[in-house]
mmCIF file of C-alpha atoms in Angstrom:
data_model
loop_
_atom_site.group_PDB
_atom_site.id
_atom_site.type_symbol
_atom_site.label_atom_id
_atom_site.label_comp_id
_atom_site.label_asym_id
_atom_site.label_seq_id
_atom_site.Cartn_x
_atom_site.Cartn_y
_atom_site.Cartn_z
ATOM 1 C CA SER A 13 68.667 109.884 -231.665
ATOM 2 C CA LEU A 14 72.470 110.064 -231.889
ATOM 3 C CA ASP A 15 74.199 107.230 -233.181
ATOM 4 C CA ILE A 16 77.090 105.749 -231.223
ATOM 5 C CA TYR A 17 79.783 107.768 -232.260
ATOM 6 C CA ARG A 18 78.038 111.443 -232.222
ATOM 7 C CA GLY A 19 77.101 110.364 -228.991
ATOM 8 C CA GLY A 20 80.616 109.619 -227.804
ATOM 9 C CA HIS A 21 81.891 113.098 -229.008
ATOM 10 C CA GLU A 22 79.042 115.035 -227.521
ATOM 11 C CA ALA A 23 79.679 113.191 -224.239
ATOM 12 C CA TYR A 24 83.140 114.065 -224.514
ATOM 13 C CA ALA A 25 82.659 117.714 -225.263
ATOM 14 C CA GLN A 26 80.462 118.014 -221.999
ATOM 15 C CA ILE A 27 83.370 116.515 -219.856
ATOM 16 C CA ARG A 28 85.631 119.028 -221.296
ATOM 17 C CA ASN A 29 83.750 121.840 -220.731
ATOM 18 C CA TYR A 30 83.103 120.651 -217.151
ATOM 19 C CA LEU A 31 86.814 119.997 -216.544
ATOM 20 C CA SER A 32 87.601 123.619 -218.112
ATOM 21 C CA CYS A 33 85.288 124.869 -215.769
ATOM 22 C CA ALA A 34 86.724 123.525 -213.063
ATOM 23 C CA PHE A 35 90.094 124.311 -214.115
ATOM 24 C CA ILE A 36 89.436 128.401 -214.316
ATOM 25 C CA GLY A 37 87.479 127.747 -210.730
ATOM 26 C CA SER A 38 90.607 126.382 -209.075
ATOM 27 C CA TRP A 39 92.524 128.688 -210.681
ATOM 28 C CA ILE A 40 91.077 132.119 -210.120
ATOM 29 C CA LEU A 41 90.943 131.159 -206.102
ATOM 30 C CA ASN A 42 94.900 131.477 -206.474
ATOM 31 C CA LEU A 43 95.359 134.501 -208.074
ATOM 32 C CA SER A 44 97.613 137.572 -206.296
ATOM 33 C CA VAL A 45 96.845 141.195 -207.094
ATOM 34 C CA ALA A 46 100.133 143.374 -207.127
ATOM 35 C CA GLU A 47 100.232 146.800 -207.724
ATOM 36 C CA GLU A 48 102.100 146.269 -211.010
ATOM 37 C CA VAL A 49 101.335 143.042 -212.192
ATOM 38 C CA VAL A 50 99.189 139.774 -211.362
ATOM 39 C CA VAL A 51 101.053 136.680 -210.426
ATOM 40 C CA ALA A 52 99.110 133.375 -210.642
ATOM 41 C CA THR A 53 100.217 131.102 -207.960
ATOM 42 C CA GLY A 54 100.366 127.485 -208.527
ATOM 43 C CA ASN A 55 97.338 125.305 -207.277
ATOM 44 C CA PHE A 56 97.169 123.215 -204.456
ATOM 45 C CA GLY A 57 99.578 124.478 -201.939
ATOM 46 C CA SER A 58 102.544 125.754 -204.062
ATOM 47 C CA SER A 59 104.102 129.063 -204.274
ATOM 48 C CA GLU A 60 106.209 130.824 -206.841
ATOM 49 C CA ASN A 61 107.639 133.937 -208.303
ATOM 50 C CA ILE A 62 107.300 134.494 -212.031
ATOM 51 C CA LYS A 63 109.686 137.088 -213.823
ATOM 52 C CA VAL A 64 107.674 139.784 -215.608
ATOM 53 C CA GLY A 65 108.004 143.000 -217.597
ATOM 54 C CA HIS A 66 108.187 145.185 -214.166
ATOM 55 C CA GLY A 67 110.431 142.791 -212.052
ATOM 56 C CA ASP A 68 110.146 140.067 -209.734
ATOM 57 C CA VAL A 69 106.821 140.025 -207.916
ATOM 58 C CA ALA A 70 106.604 137.352 -205.039
ATOM 59 C CA THR A 71 103.106 135.916 -204.192
ATOM 60 C CA SER A 72 103.049 136.668 -200.549
ATOM 61 C CA ARG A 73 99.906 134.250 -199.904
ATOM 62 C CA LYS A 74 100.321 130.789 -200.000
ATOM 63 C CA VAL A 75 97.774 128.398 -200.211
ATOM 64 C CA ASN A 76 98.246 125.673 -197.922
ATOM 65 C CA ALA A 77 94.770 123.814 -198.166
ATOM 66 C CA ASP A 78 94.771 119.863 -198.297
ATOM 67 C CA PRO A 79 94.495 118.912 -202.011
ATOM 68 C CA ARG A 80 91.455 117.158 -201.579
ATOM 69 C CA THR A 81 89.801 120.143 -200.085
ATOM 70 C CA ALA A 82 91.370 122.380 -202.796
ATOM 71 C CA ILE A 83 89.872 119.984 -205.430
ATOM 72 C CA ASN A 84 86.310 119.899 -203.697
ATOM 73 C CA ARG A 85 86.061 123.667 -203.502
ATOM 74 C CA SER A 86 87.124 123.759 -207.332
ATOM 75 C CA ILE A 87 84.414 121.354 -208.473
ATOM 76 C CA LYS A 88 81.891 123.113 -206.322
ATOM 77 C CA ASP A 89 83.092 126.136 -208.100
ATOM 78 C CA ALA A 90 82.883 124.644 -211.363
ATOM 79 C CA GLU A 91 79.300 123.221 -210.835
ATOM 80 C CA GLN A 92 78.215 127.167 -209.880
ATOM 81 C CA MET A 93 79.609 128.587 -212.992
ATOM 82 C CA PHE A 94 78.609 125.646 -215.129
ATOM 83 C CA ASP A 95 75.034 125.794 -213.816
ATOM 84 C CA LYS A 96 75.212 129.966 -214.178
ATOM 85 C CA VAL A 97 75.638 129.450 -217.839
ATOM 86 C CA ASN A 98 73.163 126.578 -218.360
ATOM 87 C CA ASN A 99 70.459 128.247 -216.451
ATOM 88 C CA HIS A 100 70.864 132.155 -217.150
ATOM 89 C CA ALA A 101 72.892 132.294 -220.741
ATOM 90 C CA GLU A 102 71.223 132.294 -223.877
ATOM 91 C CA PRO A 103 72.553 129.272 -225.818
ATOM 92 C CA GLU A 104 74.809 131.356 -228.580
ATOM 93 C CA SER A 105 76.392 133.368 -225.296
ATOM 94 C CA GLY A 106 76.573 130.074 -223.586
ATOM 95 C CA GLU A 107 78.438 128.144 -226.146
ATOM 96 C CA ARG A 108 80.710 131.130 -226.405
ATOM 97 C CA ILE A 109 81.648 131.007 -222.776
ATOM 98 C CA ILE A 110 82.590 127.417 -222.746
ATOM 99 C CA ASN A 111 84.539 127.828 -225.650
ATOM 100 C CA ALA A 112 86.693 130.631 -224.128
ATOM 101 C CA LEU A 113 86.666 128.227 -220.578
ATOM 102 C CA ALA A 114 88.380 125.555 -223.135
ATOM 103 C CA THR A 115 90.452 127.241 -225.073
ATOM 104 C CA ALA A 116 91.993 128.935 -221.709
ATOM 105 C CA HIS A 117 92.215 125.308 -220.301
ATOM 106 C CA THR A 118 94.416 124.317 -223.797
ATOM 107 C CA ALA A 119 96.699 127.813 -223.086
ATOM 108 C CA ALA A 120 97.323 126.416 -219.400
ATOM 109 C CA SER A 121 98.198 122.839 -220.303
ATOM 110 C CA SER A 122 101.236 124.226 -222.306
ATOM 111 C CA GLN A 123 104.433 125.400 -220.958
ATOM 112 C CA ASN A 124 105.092 127.759 -224.264
ATOM 113 C CA SER A 125 104.164 131.185 -223.868
ATOM 114 C CA GLU A 126 103.887 131.583 -227.562
ATOM 115 C CA ILE A 127 100.850 128.716 -227.677
ATOM 116 C CA GLN A 128 99.655 130.315 -224.669
ATOM 117 C CA LEU A 129 99.532 133.395 -226.223
ATOM 118 C CA ILE A 130 97.893 132.535 -229.615
ATOM 119 C CA SER A 131 95.332 130.293 -227.288
ATOM 120 C CA LEU A 132 94.535 133.170 -225.112
ATOM 121 C CA TRP A 133 93.668 135.686 -227.640
ATOM 122 C CA SER A 134 91.540 133.154 -229.215
ATOM 123 C CA ALA A 135 89.935 132.803 -226.106
ATOM 124 C CA PHE A 136 88.862 136.479 -226.021
ATOM 125 C CA GLU A 137 87.666 136.632 -229.503
ATOM 126 C CA ALA A 138 85.851 133.571 -228.865
ATOM 127 C CA LEU A 139 84.111 135.564 -226.127
ATOM 128 C CA LEU A 140 83.388 138.746 -227.573
ATOM 129 C CA SER A 141 81.605 139.931 -230.608
ATOM 130 C CA PRO A 142 83.686 140.122 -233.680
ATOM 131 C CA PRO A 143 83.838 143.568 -234.967
ATOM 132 C CA SER A 144 81.884 145.158 -237.903
ATOM 133 C CA SER A 145 82.913 145.027 -241.374
ATOM 134 C CA GLY A 146 83.634 149.199 -241.112
ATOM 135 C CA SER A 147 85.666 149.033 -237.707
ATOM 136 C CA SER A 148 88.930 151.120 -237.960
ATOM 137 C CA SER A 149 90.876 148.358 -236.544
ATOM 138 C CA ARG A 150 89.984 145.054 -234.143
ATOM 139 C CA ILE A 151 92.601 145.791 -231.183
ATOM 140 C CA SER A 152 90.361 149.363 -231.005
ATOM 141 C CA HIS A 153 87.292 147.389 -231.214
ATOM 142 C CA TYR A 154 88.467 144.475 -228.429
ATOM 143 C CA SER A 155 89.902 147.032 -226.097
ATOM 144 C CA LYS A 156 86.852 149.093 -226.059
ATOM 145 C CA LEU A 157 84.683 145.831 -224.901
ATOM 146 C CA MET A 158 87.597 144.723 -222.436
ATOM 147 C CA VAL A 159 89.022 147.397 -220.626
ATOM 148 C CA PRO A 160 86.020 148.419 -218.067
ATOM 149 C CA ALA A 161 85.350 144.289 -217.850
ATOM 150 C CA ILE A 162 88.635 144.186 -216.736
ATOM 151 C CA CYS A 163 89.176 147.309 -214.950
ATOM 152 C CA SER A 164 86.149 147.276 -212.980
ATOM 153 C CA HIS A 165 86.993 144.877 -210.252
ATOM 154 C CA TYR A 166 90.856 146.256 -209.554
ATOM 155 C CA ALA A 167 90.121 148.128 -206.216
ATOM 156 C CA MET A 168 88.417 145.416 -204.935
ATOM 157 C CA ARG A 169 90.790 142.551 -205.998
ATOM 158 C CA ASN A 170 93.522 144.742 -203.967
ATOM 159 C CA PHE A 171 91.652 145.051 -200.973
ATOM 160 C CA ILE A 172 90.688 141.231 -200.870
ATOM 161 C CA TYR A 173 94.080 140.322 -201.748
ATOM 162 C CA VAL A 174 95.457 142.594 -198.622
ATOM 163 C CA SER A 175 92.637 141.373 -196.241
ATOM 164 C CA ASN A 176 93.656 137.640 -196.979
ATOM 165 C CA VAL A 177 97.177 138.328 -196.546
ATOM 166 C CA MET A 178 96.186 139.876 -193.226
ATOM 167 C CA MET A 179 94.464 136.725 -192.192
ATOM 168 C CA LEU A 180 97.423 134.706 -192.871
ATOM 169 C CA ASN A 181 99.820 136.847 -191.228
ATOM 170 C CA LYS A 182 98.401 139.577 -189.076
ATOM 171 C CA ARG A 183 95.035 137.573 -187.963
ATOM 172 C CA ASP A 184 94.978 138.938 -184.373
ATOM 173 C CA THR A 185 95.833 142.043 -185.230
ATOM 174 C CA TYR A 186 93.231 142.282 -187.965
ATOM 175 C CA LYS A 187 90.654 140.964 -185.492
ATOM 176 C CA GLU A 188 91.589 143.550 -183.400
ATOM 177 C CA LEU A 189 90.884 146.462 -185.894
ATOM 178 C CA ILE A 190 87.424 144.826 -186.948
ATOM 179 C CA ASN A 191 86.606 144.466 -183.328
ATOM 180 C CA ASP A 192 87.414 147.990 -182.467
ATOM 181 C CA MET A 193 85.651 149.326 -185.647
ATOM 182 C CA GLU A 194 82.173 147.526 -184.606
ATOM 183 C CA GLU A 195 82.986 148.923 -181.032
ATOM 184 C CA SER A 196 82.697 152.200 -182.429
ATOM 185 C CA GLY A 197 79.298 151.434 -184.498
ATOM 186 C CA SER A 198 80.766 150.129 -187.808
ATOM 187 C CA HIS A 199 79.195 146.980 -188.958
ATOM 188 C CA TYR A 200 79.901 145.137 -192.578
ATOM 189 C CA ASP A 201 79.201 142.142 -193.937
ATOM 190 C CA GLU A 202 81.842 140.985 -195.574
ATOM 191 C CA ARG A 203 85.936 141.318 -193.860
ATOM 192 C CA PHE A 204 87.791 143.198 -196.472
ATOM 193 C CA ARG A 205 84.621 146.096 -196.219
ATOM 194 C CA TYR A 206 86.338 146.667 -192.966
ATOM 195 C CA LEU A 207 89.396 147.601 -194.685
ATOM 196 C CA VAL A 208 87.878 149.832 -197.163
ATOM 197 C CA ALA A 209 86.366 151.686 -194.373
ATOM 198 C CA ALA A 210 89.446 152.356 -192.508
ATOM 199 C CA VAL A 211 91.218 153.446 -195.685
ATOM 200 C CA ALA A 212 88.623 155.689 -196.949
ATOM 201 C CA LEU A 213 86.428 157.046 -194.425
ATOM 202 C CA PRO A 214 88.165 159.770 -192.346
ATOM 203 C CA LYS A 215 86.200 158.668 -189.250
ATOM 204 C CA HIS A 216 88.121 155.586 -189.027
ATOM 205 C CA LYS A 217 92.196 157.447 -189.069
ATOM 206 C CA ASP A 218 92.758 156.829 -185.581
ATOM 207 C CA LEU A 219 91.999 153.262 -185.361
ATOM 208 C CA TRP A 220 94.118 152.732 -189.022
ATOM 209 C CA ASP A 221 97.248 154.801 -187.512
ATOM 210 C CA LYS A 222 96.723 152.024 -184.279
ATOM 211 C CA PHE A 223 96.322 149.141 -186.957
ATOM 212 C CA THR A 224 99.277 150.139 -188.958
ATOM 213 C CA LEU A 225 101.642 150.649 -185.788
ATOM 214 C CA ASN A 226 100.586 147.258 -185.037
ATOM 215 C CA CYS A 227 101.602 145.736 -188.261
ATOM 216 C CA SER A 228 105.291 147.775 -188.204
ATOM 217 C CA ASP A 229 106.742 145.039 -187.007
ATOM 218 C CA ASN A 230 106.355 143.078 -190.676
ATOM 219 C CA ARG A 231 107.223 145.049 -193.584
ATOM 220 C CA LEU A 232 105.869 143.465 -195.996
ATOM 221 C CA ILE A 233 102.458 143.803 -194.808
ATOM 222 C CA LEU A 234 103.456 147.428 -193.898
ATOM 223 C CA ASN A 235 104.167 148.416 -197.407
ATOM 224 C CA LEU A 236 100.944 146.674 -198.416
ATOM 225 C CA LEU A 237 98.818 149.213 -196.346
ATOM 226 C CA ILE A 238 100.724 152.417 -196.824
ATOM 227 C CA SER A 239 100.133 151.260 -200.711
ATOM 228 C CA LEU A 240 96.234 150.769 -200.021
ATOM 229 C CA ARG A 241 96.070 153.943 -198.188
ATOM 230 C CA GLU A 242 98.291 155.785 -200.930
ATOM 231 C CA ARG A 243 96.453 154.692 -203.663
ATOM 232 C CA PHE A 244 92.325 154.418 -202.482
ATOM 233 C CA SER A 245 91.875 156.733 -199.494
ATOM 234 C CA SER A 246 90.430 159.815 -201.065
ATOM 235 C CA PRO A 247 88.319 160.525 -204.145
ATOM 236 C CA ARG A 248 91.519 162.309 -205.957
ATOM 237 C CA LEU A 249 93.831 159.348 -205.268
ATOM 238 C CA PHE A 250 91.441 156.760 -205.810
ATOM 239 C CA TYR A 251 90.524 158.170 -209.230
ATOM 240 C CA ASN A 252 93.965 158.779 -210.359
ATOM 241 C CA THR A 253 94.751 155.062 -209.370
ATOM 242 C CA ILE A 254 92.099 153.911 -211.454
ATOM 243 C CA ASP A 255 93.011 155.914 -214.344
ATOM 244 C CA GLN A 256 96.400 154.817 -214.429
ATOM 245 C CA HIS A 257 95.561 151.622 -214.350
ATOM 246 C CA GLU A 258 92.900 151.611 -217.243
ATOM 247 C CA LYS A 259 95.586 153.061 -219.752
ATOM 248 C CA LYS A 260 97.941 150.132 -218.202
ATOM 249 C CA VAL A 261 95.216 147.610 -218.886
ATOM 250 C CA SER A 262 95.079 149.427 -222.378
ATOM 251 C CA LEU A 263 98.623 149.022 -222.988
ATOM 252 C CA GLN A 264 99.035 145.582 -222.012
ATOM 253 C CA LEU A 265 96.001 144.787 -224.386
ATOM 254 C CA SER A 266 97.818 146.275 -227.402
ATOM 255 C CA ARG A 267 101.087 144.738 -226.594
ATOM 256 C CA MET A 268 99.233 141.104 -226.274
ATOM 257 C CA TYR A 269 97.601 141.515 -229.685
ATOM 258 C CA ARG A 270 101.189 142.575 -231.410
ATOM 259 C CA ALA A 271 102.693 139.598 -230.045
ATOM 260 C CA ARG A 272 100.055 137.548 -231.262
ATOM 261 C CA ASN A 273 100.434 139.016 -234.376
ATOM 262 C CA GLN A 274 104.218 138.685 -234.644
ATOM 263 C CA ILE A 275 104.038 134.825 -233.476
ATOM 264 C CA VAL A 276 101.484 134.155 -235.934
ATOM 265 C CA HIS A 277 102.599 136.206 -239.155
ATOM 266 C CA ALA A 278 106.607 136.485 -238.319
ATOM 267 C CA GLY A 279 106.986 133.239 -236.759
ATOM 268 C CA HIS A 280 108.795 134.213 -233.482
ATOM 269 C CA ALA A 281 107.460 135.586 -230.364
ATOM 270 C CA PRO A 282 108.941 139.113 -228.927
ATOM 271 C CA ASN A 283 110.984 139.050 -225.726
ATOM 272 C CA PHE A 284 108.119 140.582 -223.768
ATOM 273 C CA ALA A 285 105.852 137.421 -224.371
ATOM 274 C CA ASP A 286 106.218 135.647 -221.325
ATOM 275 C CA SER A 287 105.063 138.695 -219.472
ATOM 276 C CA VAL A 288 101.994 139.540 -221.323
ATOM 277 C CA ALA A 289 100.733 136.091 -221.106
ATOM 278 C CA VAL A 290 100.516 136.011 -217.422
ATOM 279 C CA ASN A 291 98.738 139.116 -217.421
ATOM 280 C CA ALA A 292 96.659 137.650 -220.489
ATOM 281 C CA PHE A 293 95.626 134.737 -217.938
ATOM 282 C CA GLU A 294 94.523 137.164 -215.243
ATOM 283 C CA TYR A 295 92.405 139.506 -217.745
ATOM 284 C CA LEU A 296 90.451 136.282 -219.206
ATOM 285 C CA ALA A 297 89.847 134.881 -215.444
ATOM 286 C CA THR A 298 88.804 138.422 -214.519
ATOM 287 C CA MET A 299 86.475 138.665 -217.763
ATOM 288 C CA LEU A 300 85.343 135.171 -217.631
ATOM 289 C CA ASN A 301 84.530 135.641 -213.534
ATOM 290 C CA GLY A 302 82.635 138.715 -214.158
ATOM 291 C CA VAL A 303 80.766 137.920 -217.135
ATOM 292 C CA THR A 304 79.145 134.498 -215.255
ATOM 293 C CA ILE A 305 78.271 135.998 -211.887
ATOM 294 C CA ARG A 306 75.961 138.835 -213.870
ATOM 295 C CA LEU A 307 74.143 136.600 -216.319
ATOM 296 C CA ASP A 308 70.654 136.823 -214.930
ATOM 297 C CA ALA A 309 67.795 135.450 -216.974
ATOM 298 C CA ALA A 310 64.995 137.097 -214.950
ATOM 299 C CA GLY A 311 66.814 140.519 -215.197
ATOM 300 C CA ASN A 312 67.181 140.114 -219.295
ATOM 301 C CA MET A 313 71.191 139.610 -218.899
ATOM 302 C CA LYS A 314 71.380 136.422 -220.424
ATOM 303 C CA ASP A 315 73.331 137.047 -223.342
ATOM 304 C CA ILE A 316 77.384 138.446 -223.156
ATOM 305 C CA GLU A 317 76.873 141.809 -225.217
ATOM 306 C CA SER A 318 74.138 143.120 -222.705
ATOM 307 C CA VAL A 319 76.487 142.252 -219.778
ATOM 308 C CA ILE A 320 79.467 143.997 -221.323
ATOM 309 C CA GLU A 321 77.630 146.895 -221.603
ATOM 310 C CA LEU A 322 76.129 147.048 -218.090
ATOM 311 C CA LEU A 323 80.038 146.377 -216.998
ATOM 312 C CA SER A 324 80.658 149.220 -219.148
ATOM 313 C CA MET A 325 78.076 151.856 -218.092
ATOM 314 C CA SER A 326 78.791 150.869 -214.220
ATOM 315 C CA TYR A 327 82.388 151.332 -214.542
ATOM 316 C CA TYR A 328 82.720 154.661 -216.285
ATOM 317 C CA SER A 329 79.964 156.516 -214.504
ATOM 318 C CA ALA A 330 80.970 155.437 -211.326
ATOM 319 C CA LYS A 331 84.590 156.658 -212.260
ATOM 320 C CA GLU A 332 82.883 160.417 -213.081
ATOM 321 C CA ASP A 333 81.306 160.294 -210.099
ATOM 322 C CA VAL A 334 84.616 159.815 -208.323
ATOM 323 C CA LYS A 335 85.904 162.296 -210.673
ATOM 324 C CA LYS A 336 83.253 164.561 -209.469
ATOM 325 C CA LEU A 337 84.032 164.806 -206.201
ATOM 326 C CA GLY A 338 87.568 166.648 -206.372
ATOM 327 C CA ASP A 339 90.421 167.425 -204.586
ATOM 328 C CA GLY A 340 88.351 169.065 -201.495
ATOM 329 C CA ASN A 341 85.971 166.076 -200.620
ATOM 330 C CA VAL A 342 86.443 163.155 -199.012
ATOM 331 C CA PHE A 343 84.380 159.717 -199.163
ATOM 332 C CA LYS A 344 81.180 159.321 -197.440
ATOM 333 C CA PRO A 345 79.636 156.433 -195.492
ATOM 334 C CA ASP A 346 77.048 155.977 -197.550
ATOM 335 C CA SER A 347 78.466 156.254 -200.903
ATOM 336 C CA VAL A 348 82.130 154.446 -200.055
ATOM 337 C CA PHE A 349 80.790 150.861 -201.216
ATOM 338 C CA LYS A 350 78.231 151.846 -203.772
ATOM 339 C CA ILE A 351 81.683 153.505 -206.091
ATOM 340 C CA PHE A 352 84.305 150.308 -204.661
ATOM 341 C CA SER A 353 81.331 148.216 -205.901
ATOM 342 C CA SER A 354 80.949 149.521 -209.257
ATOM 343 C CA ILE A 355 84.500 150.449 -210.098
ATOM 344 C CA ALA A 356 85.968 147.753 -207.848
#
C-alpha cells in the first residue's frame, strides 16, 4: 500500500501525464505546413506569423472554433492517446512516450528558445533508444531513427493542409471538384484524397485545370495548388520533393543538436535558435503522433523500436518504389494511394 505522500505524488504524476496528452492533442490540431518551414498557430482561435530562418510565413488557416469545443476536442484526443499508450504499449515504451509528452509540455510552457531547445532535445532522447557504446556519434544515431518517422507524413500533411484551406476559403469550388470527380466514377473515403487524385492521376487533368481556373481569383489558394502540382504530380517530382525534404530535415536535426550543445556547454544560444525551436516542436509532435497511432498490441507493435523500424522500412521501401517508376511513368490509380500512404 502507498503512504499518503507517495500516493499524492503518483496521483499528481498521472494528472500531469494526462494534461500533457491534452496539450499535445490540441497543439497537433493547429499545425500548418508550409513548403519550407512549419508554423504552429496558437490554440483556440488565434493565428500568427512567426519569424523563422527562411523568412516570414503566414498561417493561412485560422481556427475559429468555440473555445469549449476546442477544449472538448483536445480532451477527446488526449483520452485516445492515453488509452492507446496504456492498452497497446509495453510499460517501458509507454513510460518513455509519457515522459516525452511531459517534457514537450515543459518546453511549450516557456517563452525562452534556449529552454525550449534543451527540453525538446531531452524529449527526443527520452522517446528514442540511446546509442550503443561503440556508436560513432550521437547525432548520427538519433538522426537515423528520426528522419523516416518525421518525413513519412510530409506529403499527406501538405494535402490535408491545402484541403483544409480550401474548405475554409473556397468550399463551394472544392465541393464542385469533388462532385465532378464522383460523377466521373471516382469515389474516395477522405476529402483530401480527392485532391491527391486530382493532382497525381492524369485522367483528372481536365477537372484539375477547371478547378485551378475557378480558384484564380485568390492568389494564395492558386499558389498552394500550383505548388502541390509542381511537387507531387509525377513520380519524378514526388521523389525529388521527398528527397529534398529528407535532406532539409537531416540538416535541421543537426542544427538543433548543435544549438542545444552550444547552449548547454557554452552558455549562449546561436542566432538561429528560434527557427530550429519551431521546427523541433513540429518534428516531435509528428514523431509522437506517428508512433502512438501505430502501437498495436495484437499486431506485436508494442514497443517504440518496433514502430520506428516499421516506419523506416515503409518509408524507404516506398521511396525506392517511386524512384523505380522513373521519368517516363505516371502514377496509376491502383498504386497512388499506397505510395502516398507509405511516404505520405
